[in-house]
Amino acid sequence: MSEIIQDLSLEDVIGDRFGRYSKYIIQERALPDVRDGLKPVQRRILYAMYSSGNTYDKGFRKSAKSVGDVIGQYHPHGDTSVYDAMVRLSQDWKLRHVLIEMQGNNGSIDNDPAAAMRYTEAKLSKISAELLRDINKDTVPFMPNYDDTTTEPMVLPARLPQLLINGSTGISSGYATDIPPHNLAEVIQATLKYIDNPDITVNQLMKYVKGPDFPTGGIIQGVNGIKKAYETGKGKIIVRSKVDVETLRNGRKELVVTEVPYEVNKSSLVKKIDELRADKKVDGIVEVRDETDRTGLRIAIELKKDVNSESVANYLYKNTDLQVAYNFNMVAISDGRPKLMGIREIIDSYLNHQIDVVTRRTRHELDQAESRMHIVEGLMKALSVLDEVIHIIRNSKNKQDAKVNLVDEFDLTDAQAEAIVTLQLYRLTNTDIVQLREEHDELKALIDKLRNILDNHDALLNVIKEELSDIRKRFKQDRLSTIEAEIEEIKIDKEVMVPSENVIVSMTNHGYIKRTSLRSYNASGVEEVGVKSGDALFRHAEVNTLDTVLIFTNKGRYLFIPVHKLAEVKWKELGQHVSQIVSIDEDEYVIDMQFERQFETDAYYILATRNGMIKKSNVSMFKTSRFNKPLIAMKLKQGDELLNVMRIDSSQLITVLTNKGMSLTYMSDELSDTGLRAAGVKSINLKDGDHVVMTQLVEEGQTILMATQRGALKRISFKVLQVAKRAQRGITLLKELKKAPHRIVAAEVVTPEHTQYTLYSKDQQETGEINSIHLSEQYTNGSFVVDINEFGEVEQLTVK
């Protein structure tokens, strides 16, 4: 052999070969033909089984034989790919109307593989006969098979719109297709309406084709998505499982799933739900059971008592394949190339195919009828001169001589002469002429009818309509999938995701926060809290894991942290700094911590600043879905900072104390409801060089404890306060000294539950009994409790 070496660049070779490969798999493997809705391997399987007589009206035959026929004659590929395609055509959870009936294990909705082809048996289904009907009447073009030993159809006659009825899915090079199954009766009805009115709109067609009809049922949401898909070929719908709520004998409820979305693996779905239960991602599920049997699909999800079943279902819709999105991508081979098509184009292509099929069939039948008519006329002519015909035949040398003599004598054609000389003697009876005349009349009527179909387009369309109507009558089934117009928004109740549990949440002065179990807290006691040296417990409270912590900072911002997102640590451990949960500035620190569950609209937060500004905002405004950064609670002016946060759900007294000993008390009603970004209004009219030390709620029976920088404490009763209007200067509580005046550095509203106070300097702290500080109604500076020469200037006061 002579050696031929071509010098080609790798880019050209790869590009050319991949281009050829892509064209092949697009046209000859992965995408269905719009006319019969079949991929080449599916078409070859059906035709091979039809050719070998493996039809619905006969017995089952080993699948291996059918696969062998397909591989040997039409599809020279691996037997696994052919058998897999054959199995899929028999799975009633994949196809709305199966094209192959199979005996034996043909897989399951759990994605179990089918038994090997040597074990299963198969035959064509009854509806497949409609795809292959009239294929021997020259209705479709044939082409040579791969080795030129026989021919195979390029497309099947497909007397029903198979592409829409059973849908298709496939991936090729650069193209993919996802066409959902539809209801046979609806699709045929829409086709009939299209025949009557080719200008029918998609909206009008949707009166008949409501939407997809999946073999697994389910609930389809989103009519707009269906309409868009039918117009453009692309669209999105939501497919949701059918879920019912049943009550068990023990009073518990269970969610019962009887229909799942199309092409969802049931066993994987059950496994995923059980994993969510085991990992405690969803609270309230006791057990998940797959109770599917021969009567139908059934998944039972048993719930705890008093759990909201709708909330659990919504969570599962959101986080499992109990609900999925289905994206239409209606790509099919049209005129030899892939095309994205809407429903009108698909029906139009199918109708054009049927016009071609019926035209070719009619021509074929007309040719046969005219040939038979010609023979019948010759036989009738021969019977009229029977004696002479017999005489000529007896005197002829052989058959060929007899044919020539008959043609010459009676002006017959060669075909007529052939029919006469091969006529059997028993048919030469007087009654035979009557039968021939009846057959002649029938043939004449048939020929007239067939010619009318070919000459009259409306008559041809009527034939298509009659045959489609007959198929619709014989194969129609009730719709399995329910269609809902709107896509339902899934609202997930936090109570479903988080186990409800009471815990202790604590915060230290330096901003360390932790969540502790009641068991750990009770075992250690409040005094054994884990804190750093120089730090102290600022606040702790028993809350629920379903609550939310709102942490306010000096910069007028707040951190939104769900309690369940806090790491659970022991009471003796330190916890984590809030900056590790939500990033805050270096000079920003925590000033208060509040807890919310429902974020009620009839409650308010009052925020007060060092420079005498105050505002009231509805609690509901603080609800957010953003946890990762601080949010604005109050807009602060330059040099100002947030001091106090109060929560009220009714009108209450607010008392304000300043550094220079001024006091103002007024009702919270004087504050109007404002947004989070508002700067607020003036709370108290400050003197030059003065600033607010405390703004808190106060009520009768409470007292106010004040600490000065010189180590003095003064405690006043509620009746000393004078209720006035907001933004006034207020009354003086401290006696002004010319030399080393007292200045209030900290103050707290004291309730009857408070028994101890603690004073803090830079390096030391001093604890004492609150009741040891006598109530003062005089214009004094209080009593010294520490010596600042030894203790240092007082900076902070706490009560507990």
GROMACS .gro file of C-alpha atoms in nm, residues 232-595:
model
  364
  232THR     CA    1  -4.125   3.038   2.255
  233GLY     CA    2  -4.025   2.680   2.340
  234LYS     CA    3  -3.868   2.787   2.669
  235GLY     CA    4  -4.043   2.839   3.001
  236LYS     CA    5  -4.034   2.742   3.366
  237ILE     CA    6  -4.295   2.578   3.585
  238ILE     CA    7  -4.296   2.441   3.938
  239VAL     CA    8  -4.391   2.076   3.990
  240ARG     CA    9  -4.501   1.992   4.343
  241SER     CA   10  -4.578   1.657   4.504
  242LYS     CA   11  -4.933   1.579   4.607
  243VAL     CA   12  -4.924   1.583   4.988
  244ASP     CA   13  -5.219   1.502   5.216
  245VAL     CA   14  -5.239   1.529   5.594
  246GLU     CA   15  -5.371   1.226   5.782
  247THR     CA   16  -5.437   1.187   6.155
  248LEU     CA   17  -5.307   0.874   6.328
  249ARG     CA   18  -5.472   0.692   6.618
  250ASN     CA   19  -5.232   0.843   6.873
  251GLY     CA   20  -5.339   1.192   6.773
  252ARG     CA   21  -5.025   1.264   6.572
  253LYS     CA   22  -5.046   1.381   6.215
  254GLU     CA   23  -4.852   1.255   5.918
  255LEU     CA   24  -4.782   1.396   5.574
  256VAL     CA   25  -4.866   1.140   5.306
  257VAL     CA   26  -4.705   1.185   4.964
  258THR     CA   27  -4.895   1.001   4.691
  259GLU     CA   28  -4.752   1.173   4.382
  260VAL     CA   29  -4.398   1.303   4.325
  261PRO     CA   30  -4.260   1.536   4.056
  262TYR     CA   31  -4.167   1.394   3.716
  263GLU     CA   32  -3.831   1.212   3.701
  264VAL     CA   33  -3.768   1.247   4.077
  265ASN     CA   34  -3.598   0.944   4.231
  266LYS     CA   35  -3.833   0.834   4.511
  267SER     CA   36  -3.574   0.651   4.720
  268SER     CA   37  -3.337   0.949   4.705
  269LEU     CA   38  -3.624   1.176   4.808
  270VAL     CA   39  -3.707   0.957   5.110
  271LYS     CA   40  -3.337   0.942   5.204
  272LYS     CA   41  -3.301   1.321   5.185
  273ILE     CA   42  -3.607   1.381   5.406
  274ASP     CA   43  -3.476   1.129   5.660
  275GLU     CA   44  -3.133   1.299   5.658
  276LEU     CA   45  -3.297   1.634   5.737
  277ARG     CA   46  -3.475   1.465   6.028
  278ALA     CA   47  -3.158   1.295   6.156
  279ASP     CA   48  -2.945   1.611   6.125
  280LYS     CA   49  -3.219   1.810   6.305
  281LYS     CA   50  -3.236   2.054   6.014
  282VAL     CA   51  -3.613   2.033   6.047
  283ASP     CA   52  -3.784   1.986   6.380
  284GLY     CA   53  -4.107   1.794   6.418
  285ILE     CA   54  -4.049   1.481   6.206
  286VAL     CA   55  -4.061   1.156   6.402
  287GLU     CA   56  -4.015   0.906   6.121
  288VAL     CA   57  -4.010   0.880   5.741
  289ARG     CA   58  -4.146   0.560   5.585
  290ASP     CA   59  -4.166   0.446   5.224
  291GLU     CA   60  -4.498   0.260   5.217
  292THR     CA   61  -4.515   0.218   4.839
  293ASP     CA   62  -4.669  -0.113   4.729
  294ARG     CA   63  -4.858  -0.255   4.432
  295THR     CA   64  -5.153  -0.024   4.505
  296GLY     CA   65  -4.944   0.287   4.442
  297LEU     CA   66  -4.681   0.528   4.563
  298ARG     CA   67  -4.697   0.636   4.928
  299ILE     CA   68  -4.441   0.812   5.147
  300ALA     CA   69  -4.549   0.867   5.510
  301ILE     CA   70  -4.381   1.145   5.712
  302GLU     CA   71  -4.493   1.110   6.073
  303LEU     CA   72  -4.492   1.434   6.275
  304LYS     CA   73  -4.461   1.516   6.643
  305LYS     CA   74  -4.768   1.629   6.833
  306ASP     CA   75  -4.873   1.994   6.793
  307VAL     CA   76  -4.635   2.050   6.501
  308ASN     CA   77  -4.766   2.269   6.220
  309SER     CA   78  -4.790   2.021   5.931
  310GLU     CA   79  -4.814   2.298   5.670
  311SER     CA   80  -4.487   2.452   5.791
  312VAL     CA   81  -4.308   2.116   5.774
  313ALA     CA   82  -4.444   2.058   5.423
  314ASN     CA   83  -4.326   2.403   5.315
  315TYR     CA   84  -3.978   2.338   5.450
  316LEU     CA   85  -3.962   2.007   5.261
  317TYR     CA   86  -4.089   2.172   4.942
  318LYS     CA   87  -3.805   2.421   4.971
  319ASN     CA   88  -3.524   2.185   5.066
  320THR     CA   89  -3.602   1.855   4.891
  321ASP     CA   90  -3.727   1.728   4.557
  322LEU     CA   91  -4.079   1.726   4.697
  323GLN     CA   92  -4.101   2.033   4.476
  324VAL     CA   93  -3.884   2.094   4.169
  325ALA     CA   94  -3.859   2.342   3.887
  326TYR     CA   95  -3.919   2.205   3.538
  327ASN     CA   96  -3.766   2.402   3.251
  328PHE     CA   97  -3.918   2.360   2.907
  329ASN     CA   98  -3.661   2.345   2.626
  330MET     CA   99  -3.862   2.220   2.331
  331VAL     CA  100  -3.589   2.142   2.078
  332ALA     CA  101  -3.655   1.886   1.803
  333ILE     CA  102  -3.516   1.798   1.461
  334SER     CA  103  -3.715   1.984   1.196
  335ASP     CA  104  -3.614   1.964   0.829
  336GLY     CA  105  -3.289   1.794   0.928
  337ARG     CA  106  -3.174   2.052   1.181
  338PRO     CA  107  -3.239   2.123   1.551
  339LYS     CA  108  -3.497   2.389   1.618
  340LEU     CA  109  -3.650   2.547   1.930
  341MET     CA  110  -4.025   2.527   1.875
  342GLY     CA  111  -4.344   2.647   2.037
  343ILE     CA  112  -4.660   2.438   2.048
  344ARG     CA  113  -4.803   2.585   1.726
  345GLU     CA  114  -4.485   2.498   1.534
  346ILE     CA  115  -4.480   2.144   1.673
  347ILE     CA  116  -4.846   2.087   1.581
  348ASP     CA  117  -4.791   2.246   1.239
  349SER     CA  118  -4.488   2.024   1.168
  350TYR     CA  119  -4.682   1.717   1.279
  351LEU     CA  120  -4.981   1.815   1.063
  352ASN     CA  121  -4.759   1.865   0.756
  353HIS     CA  122  -4.615   1.519   0.820
  354GLN     CA  123  -4.965   1.370   0.838
  355ILE     CA  124  -5.067   1.545   0.517
  356ASP     CA  125  -4.764   1.388   0.351
  357VAL     CA  126  -4.834   1.044   0.505
  358VAL     CA  127  -5.203   1.041   0.407
  359THR     CA  128  -5.122   1.171   0.056
  360ARG     CA  129  -4.863   0.897   0.000
  361ARG     CA  130  -5.091   0.631   0.146
  362THR     CA  131  -5.380   0.746  -0.072
  363ARG     CA  132  -5.164   0.737  -0.384
  364HIS     CA  133  -5.046   0.389  -0.291
  365GLU     CA  134  -5.402   0.267  -0.232
  366LEU     CA  135  -5.518   0.437  -0.553
  367ASP     CA  136  -5.245   0.264  -0.755
  368GLN     CA  137  -5.343  -0.071  -0.604
  369ALA     CA  138  -5.714  -0.009  -0.662
  370GLU     CA  139  -5.658   0.095  -1.024
  371SER     CA  140  -5.435  -0.211  -1.085
  372ARG     CA  141  -5.699  -0.440  -0.941
  373MET     CA  142  -5.973  -0.260  -1.141
  374HIS     CA  143  -5.774  -0.322  -1.456
  375ILE     CA  144  -5.747  -0.694  -1.376
  376VAL     CA  145  -6.118  -0.721  -1.288
  377GLU     CA  146  -6.214  -0.557  -1.617
  378GLY     CA  147  -5.994  -0.809  -1.804
  379LEU     CA  148  -6.152  -1.104  -1.615
  380MET     CA  149  -6.503  -0.972  -1.687
  381LYS     CA  150  -6.419  -0.940  -2.056
  382ALA     CA  151  -6.277  -1.297  -2.060
  383LEU     CA  152  -6.581  -1.445  -1.884
  384SER     CA  153  -6.810  -1.290  -2.146
  385VAL     CA  154  -6.634  -1.494  -2.417
  386LEU     CA  155  -6.529  -1.785  -2.201
  387ASP     CA  156  -6.557  -2.060  -2.462
  388GLU     CA  157  -6.338  -1.873  -2.706
  389VAL     CA  158  -6.081  -1.799  -2.432
  390ILE     CA  159  -6.067  -2.169  -2.336
  391HIS     CA  160  -6.034  -2.267  -2.701
  392ILE     CA  161  -5.740  -2.026  -2.755
  393ILE     CA  162  -5.563  -2.145  -2.442
  394ARG     CA  163  -5.607  -2.517  -2.533
  395ASN     CA  164  -5.466  -2.455  -2.879
  396SER     CA  165  -5.164  -2.256  -2.756
  397LYS     CA  166  -4.821  -2.412  -2.724
  398ASN     CA  167  -4.745  -2.283  -2.375
  399LYS     CA  168  -4.839  -2.015  -2.123
  400GLN     CA  169  -4.650  -1.738  -2.300
  401ASP     CA  170  -4.807  -1.833  -2.634
  402ALA     CA  171  -5.151  -1.832  -2.469
  403LYS     CA  172  -5.093  -1.481  -2.330
  404VAL     CA  173  -4.983  -1.350  -2.673
  405ASN     CA  174  -5.285  -1.509  -2.845
  406LEU     CA  175  -5.527  -1.363  -2.587
  407VAL     CA  176  -5.376  -1.015  -2.623
  408ASP     CA  177  -5.402  -1.033  -3.002
  409GLU     CA  178  -5.754  -1.175  -3.010
  410PHE     CA  179  -5.934  -0.973  -2.741
  411ASP     CA  180  -5.724  -0.655  -2.714
  412LEU     CA  181  -5.620  -0.731  -2.356
  413THR     CA  182  -5.313  -0.600  -2.175
  414ASP     CA  183  -5.029  -0.824  -2.070
  415ALA     CA  184  -5.137  -0.796  -1.702
  416GLN     CA  185  -5.496  -0.892  -1.789
  417ALA     CA  186  -5.379  -1.186  -1.997
  418GLU     CA  187  -5.155  -1.303  -1.710
  419ALA     CA  188  -5.453  -1.294  -1.471
  420ILE     CA  189  -5.668  -1.495  -1.717
  421VAL     CA  190  -5.418  -1.772  -1.783
  422THR     CA  191  -5.348  -1.814  -1.410
  423LEU     CA  192  -5.719  -1.825  -1.326
  424GLN     CA  193  -5.822  -2.145  -1.146
  425LEU     CA  194  -6.086  -2.361  -1.317
  426TYR     CA  195  -6.322  -2.368  -1.014
  427ARG     CA  196  -6.374  -1.993  -1.053
  428LEU     CA  197  -6.518  -2.034  -1.403
  429THR     CA  198  -6.874  -2.038  -1.273
  430ASN     CA  199  -7.178  -1.828  -1.349
  431THR     CA  200  -7.172  -1.675  -1.000
  432ASP     CA  201  -6.818  -1.547  -1.039
  433ILE     CA  202  -6.924  -1.276  -1.284
  434VAL     CA  203  -7.160  -1.138  -1.017
  435GLN     CA  204  -6.877  -1.117  -0.766
  436LEU     CA  205  -6.657  -0.949  -1.024
  437ARG     CA  206  -6.924  -0.691  -1.099
  438GLU     CA  207  -6.968  -0.620  -0.724
  439GLU     CA  208  -6.593  -0.588  -0.682
  440HIS     CA  209  -6.580  -0.360  -0.986
  441ASP     CA  210  -6.844  -0.131  -0.837
  442GLU     CA  211  -6.665  -0.124  -0.500
  443LEU     CA  212  -6.334  -0.047  -0.668
  444LYS     CA  213  -6.491   0.230  -0.872
  445ALA     CA  214  -6.634   0.391  -0.556
  446LEU     CA  215  -6.300   0.352  -0.375
  447ILE     CA  216  -6.107   0.505  -0.666
  448ASP     CA  217  -6.348   0.800  -0.678
  449LYS     CA  218  -6.306   0.847  -0.303
  450LEU     CA  219  -5.925   0.826  -0.317
  451ARG     CA  220  -5.908   1.065  -0.613
  452ASN     CA  221  -6.128   1.308  -0.424
  453ILE     CA  222  -5.887   1.294  -0.125
  454LEU     CA  223  -5.593   1.370  -0.353
  455ASP     CA  224  -5.773   1.644  -0.544
  456ASN     CA  225  -5.954   1.806  -0.251
  457HIS     CA  226  -5.734   1.931   0.037
  458ASP     CA  227  -6.031   1.965   0.272
  459ALA     CA  228  -6.122   1.601   0.213
  460LEU     CA  229  -5.765   1.500   0.296
  461LEU     CA  230  -5.778   1.704   0.621
  462ASN     CA  231  -6.110   1.538   0.706
  463VAL     CA  232  -5.943   1.197   0.679
  464ILE     CA  233  -5.672   1.310   0.923
  465LYS     CA  234  -5.938   1.451   1.159
  466GLU     CA  235  -6.146   1.132   1.150
  467GLU     CA  236  -5.846   0.911   1.223
  468LEU     CA  237  -5.722   1.137   1.503
  469SER     CA  238  -6.071   1.146   1.656
  470ASP     CA  239  -6.082   0.766   1.647
  471ILE     CA  240  -5.744   0.742   1.823
  472ARG     CA  241  -5.858   0.996   2.080
  473LYS     CA  242  -6.172   0.793   2.148
  474ARG     CA  243  -5.979   0.469   2.189
  475PHE     CA  244  -5.680   0.586   2.393
  476LYS     CA  245  -5.793   0.890   2.592
  477GLN     CA  246  -5.722   0.893   2.967
  478ASP     CA  247  -5.807   1.129   3.249
  479ARG     CA  248  -5.552   1.397   3.332
  480LEU     CA  249  -5.308   1.297   3.609
  481SER     CA  250  -5.142   1.632   3.684
  482THR     CA  251  -5.333   1.920   3.842
  483ILE     CA  252  -5.261   2.272   3.719
  484GLU     CA  253  -5.262   2.580   3.942
  485ALA     CA  254  -5.239   2.927   3.788
  486GLU     CA  255  -4.993   3.086   4.031
  487ILE     CA  256  -4.664   2.969   4.177
  488GLU     CA  257  -4.723   2.957   4.551
  489GLU     CA  258  -4.466   3.143   4.758
  490ILE     CA  259  -4.315   2.911   5.017
  491LYS     CA  260  -4.308   3.064   5.363
  492ILE     CA  261  -4.095   2.864   5.601
  493ASP     CA  262  -4.177   2.897   5.968
  494LYS     CA  263  -3.858   2.922   6.174
  495GLU     CA  264  -4.017   2.692   6.434
  496VAL     CA  265  -3.994   2.407   6.183
  497MET     CA  266  -3.622   2.446   6.123
  498VAL     CA  267  -3.517   2.499   6.484
  499PRO     CA  268  -3.597   2.269   6.775
  500SER     CA  269  -3.780   2.472   7.039
  501GLU     CA  270  -3.564   2.476   7.353
  502ASN     CA  271  -3.521   2.716   7.643
  503VAL     CA  272  -3.161   2.830   7.690
  504ILE     CA  273  -2.964   3.101   7.872
  505VAL     CA  274  -2.813   3.379   7.660
  506SER     CA  275  -2.559   3.601   7.835
  507MET     CA  276  -2.354   3.906   7.747
  508THR     CA  277  -2.053   4.058   7.925
  509ASN     CA  278  -1.951   4.424   7.948
  510HIS     CA  279  -1.673   4.361   7.696
  511GLY     CA  280  -1.912   4.207   7.441
  512TYR     CA  281  -1.869   3.832   7.492
  513ILE     CA  282  -2.192   3.645   7.413
  514LYS     CA  283  -2.286   3.281   7.456
  515ARG     CA  284  -2.576   3.040   7.456
  516THR     CA  285  -2.587   2.791   7.743
  517SER     CA  286  -2.817   2.500   7.818
  518LEU     CA  287  -3.033   2.528   8.130
  519ARG     CA  288  -2.863   2.217   8.263
  520SER     CA  289  -2.515   2.372   8.247
  521TYR     CA  290  -2.641   2.701   8.393
  522ASN     CA  291  -2.820   2.534   8.684
  523ALA     CA  292  -2.522   2.310   8.758
  524SER     CA  293  -2.278   2.600   8.783
  525GLY     CA  294  -2.483   2.888   8.925
  526VAL     CA  295  -2.483   3.248   8.810
  527GLU     CA  296  -2.173   3.338   9.012
  528GLU     CA  297  -1.952   3.089   8.826
  529VAL     CA  298  -1.996   3.254   8.488
  530GLY     CA  299  -1.692   3.239   8.260
  531VAL     CA  300  -1.553   3.591   8.203
  532LYS     CA  301  -1.215   3.745   8.133
  533SER     CA  302  -1.023   3.930   8.404
  534GLY     CA  303  -1.160   4.282   8.440
  535ASP     CA  304  -1.484   4.189   8.261
  536ALA     CA  305  -1.824   4.122   8.422
  537LEU     CA  306  -2.161   3.974   8.332
  538PHE     CA  307  -2.368   4.252   8.177
  539ARG     CA  308  -2.696   4.072   8.121
  540HIS     CA  309  -2.832   3.719   8.100
  541ALA     CA  310  -3.182   3.588   8.033
  542GLU     CA  311  -3.369   3.265   7.975
  543VAL     CA  312  -3.494   3.268   7.615
  544ASN     CA  313  -3.599   3.022   7.347
  545THR     CA  314  -3.394   2.901   7.051
  546LEU     CA  315  -3.669   3.044   6.829
  547ASP     CA  316  -3.602   3.396   6.964
  548THR     CA  317  -3.375   3.658   6.812
  549VAL     CA  318  -3.107   3.859   6.992
  550LEU     CA  319  -3.084   4.229   6.906
  551ILE     CA  320  -2.748   4.370   7.020
  552PHE     CA  321  -2.723   4.750   7.017
  553THR     CA  322  -2.388   4.931   6.990
  554ASN     CA  323  -2.269   5.280   7.083
  555LYS     CA  324  -2.266   5.380   6.716
  556GLY     CA  325  -2.644   5.355   6.686
  557ARG     CA  326  -2.634   5.020   6.507
  558TYR     CA  327  -2.777   4.683   6.596
  559LEU     CA  328  -2.682   4.322   6.526
  560PHE     CA  329  -2.959   4.076   6.436
  561ILE     CA  330  -2.861   3.729   6.561
  562PRO     CA  331  -3.107   3.435   6.583
  563VAL     CA  332  -3.052   3.254   6.914
  564HIS     CA  333  -3.017   2.917   6.741
  565LYS     CA  334  -2.719   3.051   6.544
  566LEU     CA  335  -2.523   3.116   6.862
  567ALA     CA  336  -2.276   2.839   6.944
  568GLU     CA  337  -2.377   2.647   7.256
  569VAL     CA  338  -2.106   2.654   7.522
  570LYS     CA  339  -2.090   2.572   7.891
  571TRP     CA  340  -2.173   2.842   8.148
  572LYS     CA  341  -1.814   2.840   8.278
  573GLU     CA  342  -1.672   2.901   7.930
  574LEU     CA  343  -1.607   3.242   7.780
  575GLY     CA  344  -1.820   3.230   7.467
  576GLN     CA  345  -1.735   3.435   7.158
  577HIS     CA  346  -1.704   3.805   7.099
  578VAL     CA  347  -1.989   3.958   6.897
  579SER     CA  348  -1.734   4.081   6.641
  580GLN     CA  349  -1.665   3.715   6.555
  581ILE     CA  350  -2.033   3.672   6.465
  582VAL     CA  351  -2.094   4.007   6.296
  583SER     CA  352  -1.805   4.236   6.210
  584ILE     CA  353  -1.809   4.570   6.400
  585ASP     CA  354  -1.566   4.865   6.412
  586GLU     CA  355  -1.266   4.865   6.649
  587ASP     CA  356  -1.403   5.156   6.851
  588GLU     CA  357  -1.756   5.014   6.859
  589TYR     CA  358  -1.887   4.835   7.167
  590VAL     CA  359  -2.209   4.679   7.296
  591ILE     CA  360  -2.444   4.889   7.512
  592ASP     CA  361  -2.757   4.671   7.536
  593MET     CA  362  -2.912   4.337   7.442
  594GLN     CA  363  -3.282   4.273   7.372
  595PHE     CA  364  -3.479   3.961   7.271
   0.00000   0.00000   0.00000
